[in-house]
Coordinates of C-alpha atoms in Angstrom, one line a residue:
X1 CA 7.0 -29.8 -3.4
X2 CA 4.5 -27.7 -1.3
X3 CA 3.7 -25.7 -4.7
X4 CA 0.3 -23.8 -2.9
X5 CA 2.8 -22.9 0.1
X6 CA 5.4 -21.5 -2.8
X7 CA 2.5 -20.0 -4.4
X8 CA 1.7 -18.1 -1.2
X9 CA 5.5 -16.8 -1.0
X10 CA 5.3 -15.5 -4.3
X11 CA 1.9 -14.1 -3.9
X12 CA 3.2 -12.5 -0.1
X13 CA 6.4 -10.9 -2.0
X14 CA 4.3 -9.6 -5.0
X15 CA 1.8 -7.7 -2.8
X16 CA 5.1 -6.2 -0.6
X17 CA 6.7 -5.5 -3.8
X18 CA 3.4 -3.2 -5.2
X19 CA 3.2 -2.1 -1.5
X20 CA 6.8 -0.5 -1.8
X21 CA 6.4 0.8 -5.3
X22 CA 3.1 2.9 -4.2
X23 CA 4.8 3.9 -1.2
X24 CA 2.9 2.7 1.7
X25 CA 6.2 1.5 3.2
X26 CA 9.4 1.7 3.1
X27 CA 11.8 -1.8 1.4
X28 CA 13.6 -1.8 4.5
X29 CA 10.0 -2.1 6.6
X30 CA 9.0 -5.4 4.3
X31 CA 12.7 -6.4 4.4
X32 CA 11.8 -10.0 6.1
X33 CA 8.3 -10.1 3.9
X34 CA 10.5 -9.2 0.5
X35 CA 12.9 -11.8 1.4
X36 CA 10.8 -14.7 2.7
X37 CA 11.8 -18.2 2.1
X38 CA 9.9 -20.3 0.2
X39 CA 12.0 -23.4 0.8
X40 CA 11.2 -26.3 2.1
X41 CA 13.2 -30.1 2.8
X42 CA 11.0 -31.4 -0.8
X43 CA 12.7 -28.7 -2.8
X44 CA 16.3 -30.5 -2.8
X45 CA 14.1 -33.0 -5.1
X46 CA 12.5 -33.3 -8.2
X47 CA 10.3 -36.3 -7.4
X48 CA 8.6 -35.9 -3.7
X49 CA 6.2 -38.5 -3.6
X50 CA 9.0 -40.4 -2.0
X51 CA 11.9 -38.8 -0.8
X52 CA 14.2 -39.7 2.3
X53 CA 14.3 -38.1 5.8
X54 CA 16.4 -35.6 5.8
X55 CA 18.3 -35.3 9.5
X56 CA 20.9 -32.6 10.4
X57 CA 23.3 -32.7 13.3
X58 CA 22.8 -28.8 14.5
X59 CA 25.0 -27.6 17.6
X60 CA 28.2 -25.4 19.0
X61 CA 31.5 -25.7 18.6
X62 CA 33.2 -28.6 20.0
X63 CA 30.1 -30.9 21.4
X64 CA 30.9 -33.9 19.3
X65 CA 28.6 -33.4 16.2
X66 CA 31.5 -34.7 13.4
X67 CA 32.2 -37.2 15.7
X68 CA 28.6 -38.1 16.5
X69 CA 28.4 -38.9 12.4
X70 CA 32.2 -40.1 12.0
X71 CA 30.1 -42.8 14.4
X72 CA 27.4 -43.7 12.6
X73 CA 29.0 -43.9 9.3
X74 CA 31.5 -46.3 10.4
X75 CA 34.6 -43.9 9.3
X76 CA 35.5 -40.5 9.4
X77 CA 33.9 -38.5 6.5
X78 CA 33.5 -35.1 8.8
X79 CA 36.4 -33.4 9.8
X80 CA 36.9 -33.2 13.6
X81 CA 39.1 -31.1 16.0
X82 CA 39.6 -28.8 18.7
X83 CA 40.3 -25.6 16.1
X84 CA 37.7 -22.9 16.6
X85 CA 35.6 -23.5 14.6
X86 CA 36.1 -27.1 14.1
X87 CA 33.1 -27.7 11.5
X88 CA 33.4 -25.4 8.6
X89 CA 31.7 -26.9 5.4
X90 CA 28.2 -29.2 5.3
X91 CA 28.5 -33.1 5.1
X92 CA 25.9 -34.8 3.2
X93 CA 25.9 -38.8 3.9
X94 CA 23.1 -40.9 2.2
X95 CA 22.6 -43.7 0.0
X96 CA 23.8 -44.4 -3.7
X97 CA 20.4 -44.6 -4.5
X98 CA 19.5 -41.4 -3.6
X99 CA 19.4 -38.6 -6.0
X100 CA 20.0 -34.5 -5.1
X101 CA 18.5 -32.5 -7.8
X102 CA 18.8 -29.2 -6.1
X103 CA 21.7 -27.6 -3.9
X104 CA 20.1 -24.5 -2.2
X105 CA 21.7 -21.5 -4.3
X106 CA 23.5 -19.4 -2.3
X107 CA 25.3 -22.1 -1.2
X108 CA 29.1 -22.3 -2.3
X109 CA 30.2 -25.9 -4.1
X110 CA 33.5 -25.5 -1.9
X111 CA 31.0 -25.4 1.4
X112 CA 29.6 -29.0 0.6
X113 CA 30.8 -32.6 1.2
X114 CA 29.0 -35.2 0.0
X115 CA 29.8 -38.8 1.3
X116 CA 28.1 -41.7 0.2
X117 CA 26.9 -45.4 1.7
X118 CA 25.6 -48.7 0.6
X119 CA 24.0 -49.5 4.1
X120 CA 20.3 -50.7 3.2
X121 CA 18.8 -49.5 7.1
X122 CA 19.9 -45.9 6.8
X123 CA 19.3 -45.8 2.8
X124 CA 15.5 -43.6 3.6
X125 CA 18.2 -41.2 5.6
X126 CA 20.3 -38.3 4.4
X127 CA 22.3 -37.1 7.2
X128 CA 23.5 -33.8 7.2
X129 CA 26.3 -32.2 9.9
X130 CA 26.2 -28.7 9.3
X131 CA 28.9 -25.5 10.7
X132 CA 29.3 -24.5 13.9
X133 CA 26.0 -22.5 14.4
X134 CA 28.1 -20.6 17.1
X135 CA 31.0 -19.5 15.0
X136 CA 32.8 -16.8 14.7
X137 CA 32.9 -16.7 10.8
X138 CA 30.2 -15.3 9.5
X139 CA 29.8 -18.0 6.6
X140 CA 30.2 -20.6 9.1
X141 CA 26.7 -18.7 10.3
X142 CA 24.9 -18.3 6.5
X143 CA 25.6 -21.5 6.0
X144 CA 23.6 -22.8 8.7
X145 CA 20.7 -20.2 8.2
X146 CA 20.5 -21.4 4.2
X147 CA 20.3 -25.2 5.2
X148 CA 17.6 -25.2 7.6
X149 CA 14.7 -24.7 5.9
X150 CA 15.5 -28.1 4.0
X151 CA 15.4 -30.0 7.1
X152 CA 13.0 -32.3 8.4
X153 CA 14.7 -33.2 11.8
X154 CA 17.1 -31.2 13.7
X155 CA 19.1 -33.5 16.1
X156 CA 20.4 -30.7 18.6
X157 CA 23.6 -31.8 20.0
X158 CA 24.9 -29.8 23.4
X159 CA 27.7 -30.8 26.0
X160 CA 27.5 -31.0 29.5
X161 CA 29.4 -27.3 29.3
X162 CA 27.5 -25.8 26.6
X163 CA 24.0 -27.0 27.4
X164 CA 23.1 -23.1 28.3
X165 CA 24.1 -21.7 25.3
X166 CA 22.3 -18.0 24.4
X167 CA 22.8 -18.9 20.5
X168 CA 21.8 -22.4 20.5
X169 CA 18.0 -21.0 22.2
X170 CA 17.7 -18.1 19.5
X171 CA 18.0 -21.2 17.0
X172 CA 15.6 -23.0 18.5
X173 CA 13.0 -20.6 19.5
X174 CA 13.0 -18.8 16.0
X175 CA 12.8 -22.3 14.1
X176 CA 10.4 -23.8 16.5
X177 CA 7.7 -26.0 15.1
X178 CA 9.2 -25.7 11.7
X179 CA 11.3 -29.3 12.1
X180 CA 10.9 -32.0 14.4
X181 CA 13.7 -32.0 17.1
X182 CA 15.8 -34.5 18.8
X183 CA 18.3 -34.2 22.1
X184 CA 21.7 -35.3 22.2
X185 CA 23.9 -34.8 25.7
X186 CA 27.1 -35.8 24.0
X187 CA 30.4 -36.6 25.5
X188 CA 28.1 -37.9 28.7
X189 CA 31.2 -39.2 30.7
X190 CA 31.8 -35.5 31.3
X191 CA 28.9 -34.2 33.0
X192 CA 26.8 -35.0 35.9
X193 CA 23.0 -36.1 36.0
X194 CA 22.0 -32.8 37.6
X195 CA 23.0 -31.4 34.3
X196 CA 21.1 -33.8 32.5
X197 CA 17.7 -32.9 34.7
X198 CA 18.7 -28.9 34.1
X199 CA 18.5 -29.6 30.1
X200 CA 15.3 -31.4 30.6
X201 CA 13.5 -28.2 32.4
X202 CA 15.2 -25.7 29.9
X203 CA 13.6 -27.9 26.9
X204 CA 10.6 -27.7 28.8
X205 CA 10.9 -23.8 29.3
X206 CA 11.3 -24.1 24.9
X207 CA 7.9 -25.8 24.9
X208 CA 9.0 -29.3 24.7
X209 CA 7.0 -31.5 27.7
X210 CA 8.5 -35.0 26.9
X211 CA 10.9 -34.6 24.7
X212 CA 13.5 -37.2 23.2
X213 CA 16.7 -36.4 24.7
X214 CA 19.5 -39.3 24.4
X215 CA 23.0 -39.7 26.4
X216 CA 26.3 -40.3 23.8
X217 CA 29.5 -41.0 24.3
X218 CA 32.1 -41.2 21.9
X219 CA 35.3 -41.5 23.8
X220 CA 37.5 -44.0 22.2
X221 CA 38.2 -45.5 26.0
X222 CA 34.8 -45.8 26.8
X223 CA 34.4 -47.1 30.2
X224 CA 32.6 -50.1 30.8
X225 CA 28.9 -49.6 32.0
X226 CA 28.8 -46.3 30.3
X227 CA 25.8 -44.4 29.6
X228 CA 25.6 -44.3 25.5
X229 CA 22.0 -44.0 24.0
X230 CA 23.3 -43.5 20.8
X231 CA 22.2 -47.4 19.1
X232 CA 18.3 -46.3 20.4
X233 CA 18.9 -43.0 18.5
X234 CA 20.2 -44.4 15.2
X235 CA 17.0 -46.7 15.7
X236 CA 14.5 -44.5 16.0
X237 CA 15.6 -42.2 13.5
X238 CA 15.5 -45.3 11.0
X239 CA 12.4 -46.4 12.1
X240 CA 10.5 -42.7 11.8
X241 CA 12.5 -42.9 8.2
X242 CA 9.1 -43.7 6.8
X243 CA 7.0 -42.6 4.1
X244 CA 3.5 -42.2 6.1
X245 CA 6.5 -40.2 8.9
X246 CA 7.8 -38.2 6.5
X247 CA 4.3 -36.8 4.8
X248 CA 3.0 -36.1 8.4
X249 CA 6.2 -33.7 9.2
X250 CA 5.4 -32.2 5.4
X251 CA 2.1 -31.6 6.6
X252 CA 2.9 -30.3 9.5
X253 CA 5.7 -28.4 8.3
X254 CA 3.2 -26.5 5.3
X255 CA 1.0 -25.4 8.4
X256 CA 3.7 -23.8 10.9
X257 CA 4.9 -22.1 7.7
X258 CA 1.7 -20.7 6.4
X259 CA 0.5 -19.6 10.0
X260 CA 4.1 -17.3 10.3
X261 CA 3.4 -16.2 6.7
X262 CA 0.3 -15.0 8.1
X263 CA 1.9 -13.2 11.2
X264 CA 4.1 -11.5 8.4
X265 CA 1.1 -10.4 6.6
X266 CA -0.9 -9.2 9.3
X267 CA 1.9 -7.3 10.6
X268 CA 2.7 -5.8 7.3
X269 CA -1.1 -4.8 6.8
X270 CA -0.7 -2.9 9.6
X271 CA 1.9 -0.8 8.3
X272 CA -1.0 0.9 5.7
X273 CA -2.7 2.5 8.7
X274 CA -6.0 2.1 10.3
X275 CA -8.9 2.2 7.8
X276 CA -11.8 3.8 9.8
X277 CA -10.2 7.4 9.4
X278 CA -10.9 8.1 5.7
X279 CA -13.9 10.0 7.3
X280 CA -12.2 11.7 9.5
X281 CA -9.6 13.6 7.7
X282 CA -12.2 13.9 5.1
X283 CA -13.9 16.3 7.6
X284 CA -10.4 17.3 8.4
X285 CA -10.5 18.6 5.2
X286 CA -13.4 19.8 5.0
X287 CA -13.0 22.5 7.1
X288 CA -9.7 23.4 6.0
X289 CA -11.2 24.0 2.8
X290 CA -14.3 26.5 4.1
X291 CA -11.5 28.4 5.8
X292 CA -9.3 28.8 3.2
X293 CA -12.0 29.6 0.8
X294 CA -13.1 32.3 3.5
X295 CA -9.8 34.1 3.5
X296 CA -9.0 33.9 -0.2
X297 CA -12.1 35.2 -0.8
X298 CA -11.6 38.2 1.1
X299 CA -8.2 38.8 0.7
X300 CA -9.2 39.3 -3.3
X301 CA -12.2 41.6 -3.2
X302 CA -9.9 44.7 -3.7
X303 CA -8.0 42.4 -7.1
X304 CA -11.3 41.8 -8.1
X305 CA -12.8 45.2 -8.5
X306 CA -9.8 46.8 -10.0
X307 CA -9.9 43.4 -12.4
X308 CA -13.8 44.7 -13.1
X309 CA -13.4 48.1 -13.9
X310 CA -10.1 46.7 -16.7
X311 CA -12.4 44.6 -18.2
X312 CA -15.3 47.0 -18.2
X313 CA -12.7 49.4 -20.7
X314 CA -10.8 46.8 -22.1
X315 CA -13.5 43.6 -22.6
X316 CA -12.3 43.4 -26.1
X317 CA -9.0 42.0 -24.9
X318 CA -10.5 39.2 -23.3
X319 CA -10.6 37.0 -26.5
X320 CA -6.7 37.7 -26.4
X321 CA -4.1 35.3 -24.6
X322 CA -2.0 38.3 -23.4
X323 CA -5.1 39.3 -20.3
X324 CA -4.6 35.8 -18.8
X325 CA -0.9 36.5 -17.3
X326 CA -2.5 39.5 -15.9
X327 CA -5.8 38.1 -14.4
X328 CA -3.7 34.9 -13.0
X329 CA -1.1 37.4 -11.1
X330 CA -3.9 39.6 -9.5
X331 CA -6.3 36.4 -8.1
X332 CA -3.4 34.0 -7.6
X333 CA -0.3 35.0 -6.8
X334 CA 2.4 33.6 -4.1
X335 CA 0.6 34.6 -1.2
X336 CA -2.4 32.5 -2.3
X337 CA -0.4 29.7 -3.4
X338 CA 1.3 29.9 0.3
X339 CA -2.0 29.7 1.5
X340 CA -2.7 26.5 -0.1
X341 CA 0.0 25.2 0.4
X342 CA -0.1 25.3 4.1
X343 CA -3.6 23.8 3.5
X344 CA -2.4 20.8 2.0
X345 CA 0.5 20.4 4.7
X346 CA -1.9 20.7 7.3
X347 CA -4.1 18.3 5.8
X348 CA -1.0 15.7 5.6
X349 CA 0.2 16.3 8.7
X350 CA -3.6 15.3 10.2
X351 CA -2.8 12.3 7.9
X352 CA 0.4 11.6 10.4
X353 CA -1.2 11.9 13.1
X354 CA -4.2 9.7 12.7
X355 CA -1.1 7.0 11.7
X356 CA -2.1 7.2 7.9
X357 CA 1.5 6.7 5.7
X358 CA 1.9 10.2 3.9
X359 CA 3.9 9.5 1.5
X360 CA 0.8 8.2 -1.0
X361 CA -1.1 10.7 -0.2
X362 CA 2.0 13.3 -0.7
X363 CA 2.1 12.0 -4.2
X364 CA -1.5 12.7 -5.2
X365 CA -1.7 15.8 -4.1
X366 CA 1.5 17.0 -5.8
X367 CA -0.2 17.6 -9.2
X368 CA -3.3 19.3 -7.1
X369 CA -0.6 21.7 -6.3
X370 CA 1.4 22.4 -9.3
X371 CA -2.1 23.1 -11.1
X372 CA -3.6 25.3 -8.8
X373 CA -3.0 28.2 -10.4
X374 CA -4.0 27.2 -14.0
X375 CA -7.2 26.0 -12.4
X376 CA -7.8 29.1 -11.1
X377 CA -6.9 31.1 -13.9
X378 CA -8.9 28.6 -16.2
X379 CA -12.4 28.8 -14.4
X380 CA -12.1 32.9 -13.6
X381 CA -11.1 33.5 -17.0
X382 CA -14.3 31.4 -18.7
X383 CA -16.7 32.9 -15.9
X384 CA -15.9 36.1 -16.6
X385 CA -16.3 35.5 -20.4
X386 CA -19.8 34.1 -20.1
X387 CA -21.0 36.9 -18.0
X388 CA -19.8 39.6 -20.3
X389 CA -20.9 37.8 -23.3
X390 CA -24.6 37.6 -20.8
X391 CA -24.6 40.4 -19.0
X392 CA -27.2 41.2 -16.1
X393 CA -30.0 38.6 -15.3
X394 CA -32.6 37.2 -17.0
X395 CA -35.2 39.6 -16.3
X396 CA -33.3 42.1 -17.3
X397 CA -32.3 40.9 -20.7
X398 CA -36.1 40.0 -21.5
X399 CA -37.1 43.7 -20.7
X400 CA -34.1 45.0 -22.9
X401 CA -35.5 42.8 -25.9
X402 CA -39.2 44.0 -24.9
X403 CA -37.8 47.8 -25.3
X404 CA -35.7 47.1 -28.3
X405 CA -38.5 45.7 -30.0
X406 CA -41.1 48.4 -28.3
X407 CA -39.0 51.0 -30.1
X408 CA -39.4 49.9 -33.4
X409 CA -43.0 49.3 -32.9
X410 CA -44.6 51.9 -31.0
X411 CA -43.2 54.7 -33.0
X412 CA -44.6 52.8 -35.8
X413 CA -47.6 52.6 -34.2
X414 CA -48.0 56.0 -33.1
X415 CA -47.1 57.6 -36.7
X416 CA -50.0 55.2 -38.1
X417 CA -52.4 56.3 -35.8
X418 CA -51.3 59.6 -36.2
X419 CA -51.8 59.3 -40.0
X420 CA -55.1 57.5 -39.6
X421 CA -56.3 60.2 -38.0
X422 CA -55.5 63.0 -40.6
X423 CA -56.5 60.8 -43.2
X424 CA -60.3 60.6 -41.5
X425 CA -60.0 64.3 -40.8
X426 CA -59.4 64.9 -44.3
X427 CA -62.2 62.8 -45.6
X428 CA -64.6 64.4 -43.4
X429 CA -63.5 67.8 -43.9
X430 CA -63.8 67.1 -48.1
X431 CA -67.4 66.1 -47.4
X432 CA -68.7 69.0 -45.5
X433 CA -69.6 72.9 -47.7
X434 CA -66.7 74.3 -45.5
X435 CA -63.2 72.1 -44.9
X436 CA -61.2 72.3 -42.0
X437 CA -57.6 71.2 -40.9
X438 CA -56.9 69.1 -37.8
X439 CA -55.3 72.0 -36.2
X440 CA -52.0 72.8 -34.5
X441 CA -53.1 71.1 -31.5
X442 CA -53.5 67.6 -33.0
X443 CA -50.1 68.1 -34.7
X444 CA -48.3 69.0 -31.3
X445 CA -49.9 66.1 -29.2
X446 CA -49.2 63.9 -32.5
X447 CA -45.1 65.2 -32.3
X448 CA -45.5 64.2 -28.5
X449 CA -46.7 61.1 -29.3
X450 CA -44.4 60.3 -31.5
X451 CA -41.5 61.2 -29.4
X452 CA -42.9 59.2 -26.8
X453 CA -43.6 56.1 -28.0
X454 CA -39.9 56.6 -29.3
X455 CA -38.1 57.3 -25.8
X456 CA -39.8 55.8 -23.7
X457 CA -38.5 51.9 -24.9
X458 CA -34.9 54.1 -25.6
X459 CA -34.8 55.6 -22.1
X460 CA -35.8 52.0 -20.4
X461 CA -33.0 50.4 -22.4
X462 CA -30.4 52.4 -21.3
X463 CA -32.0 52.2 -17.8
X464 CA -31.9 49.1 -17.5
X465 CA -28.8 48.1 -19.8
X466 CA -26.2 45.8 -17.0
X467 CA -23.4 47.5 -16.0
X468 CA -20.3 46.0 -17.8
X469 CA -17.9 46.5 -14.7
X470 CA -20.7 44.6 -12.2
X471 CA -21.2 41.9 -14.8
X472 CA -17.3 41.5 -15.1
X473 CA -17.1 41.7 -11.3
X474 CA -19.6 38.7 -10.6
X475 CA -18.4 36.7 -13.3
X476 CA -14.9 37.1 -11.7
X477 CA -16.6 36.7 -8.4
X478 CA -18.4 33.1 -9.4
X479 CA -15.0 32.1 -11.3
X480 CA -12.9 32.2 -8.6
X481 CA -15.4 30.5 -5.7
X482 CA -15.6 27.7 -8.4
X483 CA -12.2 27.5 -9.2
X484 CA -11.6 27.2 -5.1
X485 CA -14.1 24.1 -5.1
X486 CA -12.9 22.6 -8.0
X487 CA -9.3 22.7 -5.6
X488 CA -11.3 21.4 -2.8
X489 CA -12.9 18.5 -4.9
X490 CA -10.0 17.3 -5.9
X491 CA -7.8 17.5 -2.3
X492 CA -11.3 14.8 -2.0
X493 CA -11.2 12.8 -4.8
X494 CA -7.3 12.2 -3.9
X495 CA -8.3 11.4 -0.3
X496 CA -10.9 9.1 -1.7
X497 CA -8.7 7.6 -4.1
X498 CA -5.8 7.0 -1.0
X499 CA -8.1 5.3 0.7
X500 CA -9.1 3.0 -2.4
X501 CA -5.7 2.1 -2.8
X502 CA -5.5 1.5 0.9
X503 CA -8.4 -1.0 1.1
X504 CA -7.5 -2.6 -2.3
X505 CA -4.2 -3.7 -1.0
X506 CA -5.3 -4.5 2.9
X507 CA -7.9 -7.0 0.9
X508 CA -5.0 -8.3 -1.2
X509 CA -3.5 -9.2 1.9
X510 CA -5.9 -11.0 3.8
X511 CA -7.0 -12.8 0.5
X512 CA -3.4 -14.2 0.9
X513 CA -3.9 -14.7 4.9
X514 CA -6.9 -17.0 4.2
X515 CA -5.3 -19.0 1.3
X516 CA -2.7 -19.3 4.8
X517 CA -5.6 -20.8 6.9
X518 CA -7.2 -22.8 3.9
X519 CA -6.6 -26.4 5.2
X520 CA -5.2 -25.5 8.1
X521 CA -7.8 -27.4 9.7
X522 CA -6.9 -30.5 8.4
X523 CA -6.1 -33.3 10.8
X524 CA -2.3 -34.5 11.2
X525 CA -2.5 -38.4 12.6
X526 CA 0.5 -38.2 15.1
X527 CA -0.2 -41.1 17.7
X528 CA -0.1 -39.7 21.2
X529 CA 3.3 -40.2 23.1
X530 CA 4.5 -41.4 20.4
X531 CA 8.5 -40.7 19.3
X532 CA 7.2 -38.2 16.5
X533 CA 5.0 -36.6 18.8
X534 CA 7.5 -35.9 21.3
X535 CA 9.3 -34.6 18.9
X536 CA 7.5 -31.9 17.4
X537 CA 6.8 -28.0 19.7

């Protein structure tokens, strides 16, 4: 068995499987990728390294295909008739020798004949006569479908009537270079060598140049002189029965089968969307964001103050869990989340357009929607925290500790000097016949001086001391701007993270497209104009 080809399969229908289950497309899109069938003639065997032909009769109702294998086994083993349809199960005829490990399965028990031989020139064939392809029962129609991809060669059997059939060309051009392919113009003595020249240039309308077409008749009163080709056809079928044969339609057969797996993979890559447009709805984005940021900013200068001014009486409360309700419903209410909203619809609606599948992208930004509003009440509520617990800016606070500490000292200062003073007045004064005081003067100036040094650090504190209704105001300010880019960041991060996803799977792919063309290259001896060759598309 073709186990790198199987491998492929599996490999194909695990990658469509994890592209339906992160919702890049849609089960019913990767139907025929989901589905794909790994089978191939080899797999009705356990051993392959030497394994019979495998031939099936394939054609419409009533052009002699029972009878065409009634014929070569010597007896009737296929049921024939005029009833429509007239071929109703499959017919296996081989050897004794040969052993059938594996019945496709889907296929019924009650659907399958198996006839065998002891002829020792047809013991390298199994021949297979399979339904009416053309039926009007729909199992008649499965059955057919589920045996093909087990054959190696597909002798297509017409009439002189039935030649043109629609059906029997939708057969052929969908299997195409998947089996090798043999004529048959039964029931010859019917039709008219204009006929035969007309089936020729529809073959070669198909693709087929020189193709092996053969002449039957299976009348039982065959005329004498007849035209019946169907000894050379039992001969060369036996004589392409051959190992080297049947590894160079393997061969072959891996190849067509790995290039249409690639054609299903490349057009299933193209269902995740282009993947030069990250940038562009990035930008997209982008500017969504500034104007949304722009109006919510505006529309909550008016919350904010009136937010500033509670805080500024009430900044106790804001260690307490019952302010947050009320600071969420002023910055963030429905209006705001509309606005988002319709942000985030825009921005997936851009992803539409520029042929990007939404529905990934829909998913990540779900949670970015449903925590919007704790975001926002998260950030304002810490900013505004941190600027009450700091108020005013640095320059400020260091010339508030430069007071406080300045009115400590320079009283202290002042009253020293001022003591110093008397004390030296004093001394002098007990040293001299006559002593004097320092006067009323020096104490006034002293009291002023005093006072002074006292007020003047107490007036620049309360100066200068930040206003608690501005500090809460910017802190509610910078909260909410970062809360609106921490929004924004993430609509980004989920973009980003889309378009990982996207390129991780498109590389999955066309990792499994060139395990496809690996070998691809390799050289199938086919001798020109020879039966085989002439018998492959």
């Amino acid at each position: 068995m073709d186990y790198e080809y199987s491998d492929l399969v599996v490999q194909a229908k695990l990658w469509a499987q994890e592209v339906v289950d992160s919702a890049w497309a849609s089960e019913s899109a990767l139907k025929g990728l989901l589905g794909y069938d790994a089978r191939t003639p080899d797999s009705l065997f356990t051993d392959v390294t030497s394994r019979p032909l495998i031939v099936a009769f394939l054609g419409g109702t009533g052009v002699g295909k029972s009878t065409l294998l009634n014929r070569l086994a010597g007896k009737q083993i296929a049921l024939t008739g005029v009833v429509r349809p007239t071929s109703k199960e499959v017919t296996l005829f081989h050897h004794r020798s040969v052993k059938i490990s594996h019945l496709p399965s889907l296929l019924p028990l009650d659907k399958i004949k198996i006839a065998e031989h002891s002829e020792e020139k047809n013991k390298h064939i199994i021949w297979v006569d399979m339904p009416d392809f053309d039926s009007t029962e729909q199992s008649n129609q499965q059955l057919v479908l589920e045996w093909l991809p087990h054959i190696d060669v597909l002798i297509y059997v017409v009439s002189p009537e039935r030649y043109r059939d629609s059906k029997a060309w939708q057969i052929l051009k969908a299997e195409g270079g998947r089996h090798a392919w043999i004529f048959i113009l039964n029931q010859s003595d019917r039709g008219q060598a204009e006929q035969y020249q007309d089936f020729i240039k529809q073959l070669a309308k198909a693709g087929f140049n020189n193709p092996l077409v053969y002449q039957t008749c299976c009348a039982l009163d065959m005329a004498a002189g007849q035209l019946d080709e169907f000894d050379t056809l039992q001969t060369s079928l036996q004589n392409l029965a051959t190992e080297n044969t049947i590894k160079q339609l393997e061969l072959r057969g891996q190849q067509v089968r790995k290039a249409e797996l690639s054609k299903v993979l490349q057009s299933s890559i193209a269902l995740l969307g282009p993947a030069t447009v990250t940038e562009e709805l990035i930008l997209f984005w982008k500017k969504q964001g500034l104007d949304l940021q722009r109006l919510l900013v505006e529309a909550t200068v008016l919350p904010q103050q009136q937010m500033a001014t509670y805080y500024a009486l009430h900044s106790g409360d804001l260690a307490h869990k019952q302010t947050e309700p009320y600071l969420h419903q002023r910055l963030w209410d429905k209006w705001a989340q509309t606005r988002f909203d319709d942000a985030l619809d825009a921005l997936i609606l851009q992803a539409d357009q520029l042929a990007i599948p939404v529905l990934p992208i829909k998913k990540l930004l779900l949670p970015i929607r449903a925590n919007a509003e704790k975001i926002v009440e998260e950030k304002t509520l810490l900013s505004v925290r941190k600027a009450l617990i700091k108020p005013g800016n640095v320059l400020q606070r260091a010339i508030i500790k430069i007071a406080q500490f300045a009115e400590i000292i320079l009283p202290i200062a002042a009253m020293g000097w001022v003591g110093y003073q008397v004390f030296i007045e004093f001394y002098e004064s007990s040293l001299e016949q006559v002593p004097h005081y320092v006067g009323t003067n020096f104490a006034i100036n002293s009291i002023m001086l005093i006072a002074i040094s006292w007020l003047f650090p107490y007036f620049l504190q309360k100066k200068l001391q930040p206003s608690i209704e501005k500090a809460a105001l910017k802190g509610l300010s910078r909260g909410f701007l970062t809360a609106l880019q921490t929004l924004e960041l993430e609509v980004l991060e989920a973009i980003n993270s889309n378009a990982q996803v996207q390129e991780t799977l498109r590389l999955k792919a066309e990792d499994i497209i060139k395990g496809c063309h690996r070998g691809s290259g390799r050289a199938i001896e086919i001798p020109e104009n020879s039966s085989l060759e002439r018998m492959l598309l």
